[in-house]
Amino acid sequence: MVGLGFAAVPLYRMFCQATGYGGAARIDQGARAPGAIGRRVLVRFDANVNSKLPWRFGPETPAMTVPIGARQIAFFEATNLSDHSITGSAAFNISPDQAATYFVKVQCFCFTQQTLGPGETQRMPVVFYVDPAITKDPDAARVGEITLSYTFYPVDRPAAAR
């Protein structure tokens, strides 16, 4: 039972990422976008930083109108405002929830921990597409706006130090 308790969180996270359940984007690293179908959707980008992480973080562009099915790239920028190196990790969410299943992240800075030196600024890409299957889902077909939201948190011990 104890082992199952510890396994529940990573298993739930994998389930959410595979299905889009609970506002988690589908993750398919290296996937090919199927190609634009003609319909467009507005994608908004939201960025937050936990109060314990002295970083400035935000999207370069707050929103993009994108063709459904076409591969897209958006950039975020993070700056370490402290006088020492800090490692952070980003958590993300998609809203509305019914669109999460169809928002596919191909490449993202949230897949790995990010370490920034004192005063360092880093430009971070996210490559994504909106799956054309969204147009066939009665609960999601009318979604005209999707928000991709990130929050950066401090990492107690970077993965390399473990």
Coordinates of N, CA and C in Angstrom, one line a residue, residues 26 28-37 66-73 102-107 127-133:
R26 N -1.5 17.5 -23.6 CA -0.9 16.2 -24.1 C 0.5 16.5 -24.4
D28 N 3.7 15.0 -26.4 CA 4.2 14.1 -27.4 C 5.5 14.6 -28.0
Q29 N 6.5 14.5 -27.3 CA 7.8 15.0 -27.7 C 8.2 14.5 -29.1
G30 N 8.6 15.4 -29.9 CA 9.0 15.1 -31.3 C 7.9 14.8 -32.3
A31 N 6.6 14.9 -31.9 CA 5.5 14.6 -32.7 C 5.5 15.6 -33.9
R32 N 4.9 15.1 -35.0 CA 4.7 15.9 -36.2 C 3.3 16.5 -36.2
A33 N 3.1 17.8 -36.4 CA 1.8 18.4 -36.5 C 1.1 17.9 -37.7
P34 N -0.2 17.6 -37.7 CA -0.9 17.1 -38.8 C -1.0 18.0 -40.0
G35 N -0.9 19.3 -39.8 CA -1.1 20.3 -40.8 C -2.4 21.1 -40.6
A36 N -2.3 22.4 -41.0 CA -3.4 23.3 -40.8 C -4.7 22.8 -41.5
I37 N -5.8 23.1 -40.9 CA -7.1 22.7 -41.5 C -7.9 23.9 -41.9
V66 N -3.6 31.1 -34.0 CA -2.9 30.0 -34.8 C -3.9 29.1 -35.5
P67 N -3.4 28.6 -36.7 CA -4.2 27.6 -37.4 C -4.2 26.3 -36.7
I68 N -5.4 25.7 -36.5 CA -5.5 24.4 -35.9 C -4.8 23.4 -36.8
G69 N -4.0 22.6 -36.1 CA -3.2 21.5 -36.8 C -1.8 21.9 -37.2
A70 N -1.5 23.2 -37.2 CA -0.2 23.7 -37.6 C 0.8 23.8 -36.5
R71 N 2.0 23.4 -36.7 CA 3.0 23.5 -35.6 C 3.3 25.0 -35.4
Q72 N 3.5 25.3 -34.1 CA 3.7 26.7 -33.7 C 4.8 26.7 -32.7
I73 N 5.4 27.9 -32.5 CA 6.5 28.1 -31.5 C 6.2 29.4 -30.8
Y102 N -6.5 18.4 -26.6 CA -6.2 18.7 -28.0 C -5.0 19.6 -28.1
F103 N -4.5 20.1 -27.0 CA -3.3 21.0 -27.0 C -2.1 20.1 -26.8
V104 N -1.3 19.9 -27.9 CA -0.2 19.0 -27.9 C 1.2 19.7 -27.8
K105 N 1.9 19.5 -26.7 CA 3.2 20.1 -26.6 C 4.3 19.1 -27.1
V106 N 5.0 19.6 -28.1 CA 6.0 18.8 -28.8 C 7.4 19.0 -28.1
Q107 N 7.7 20.2 -27.8 CA 9.0 20.5 -27.1 C 8.6 21.6 -26.1
V127 N 7.1 24.4 -28.3 CA 6.6 24.0 -29.6 C 5.3 23.2 -29.4
F128 N 4.3 23.6 -30.1 CA 3.0 23.0 -29.9 C 2.1 23.0 -31.1
Y129 N 1.0 22.3 -31.1 CA -0.1 22.4 -32.1 C -1.4 22.1 -31.4
V130 N -2.5 22.5 -32.0 CA -3.8 22.2 -31.5 C -4.3 21.1 -32.5
D131 N -4.6 19.9 -31.9 CA -5.0 18.8 -32.7 C -6.3 19.1 -33.4
P132 N -6.4 18.8 -34.7 CA -7.7 19.1 -35.5 C -8.9 18.3 -34.9
A133 N -8.6 17.2 -34.2 CA -9.7 16.5 -33.6 C -10.6 17.3 -32.7

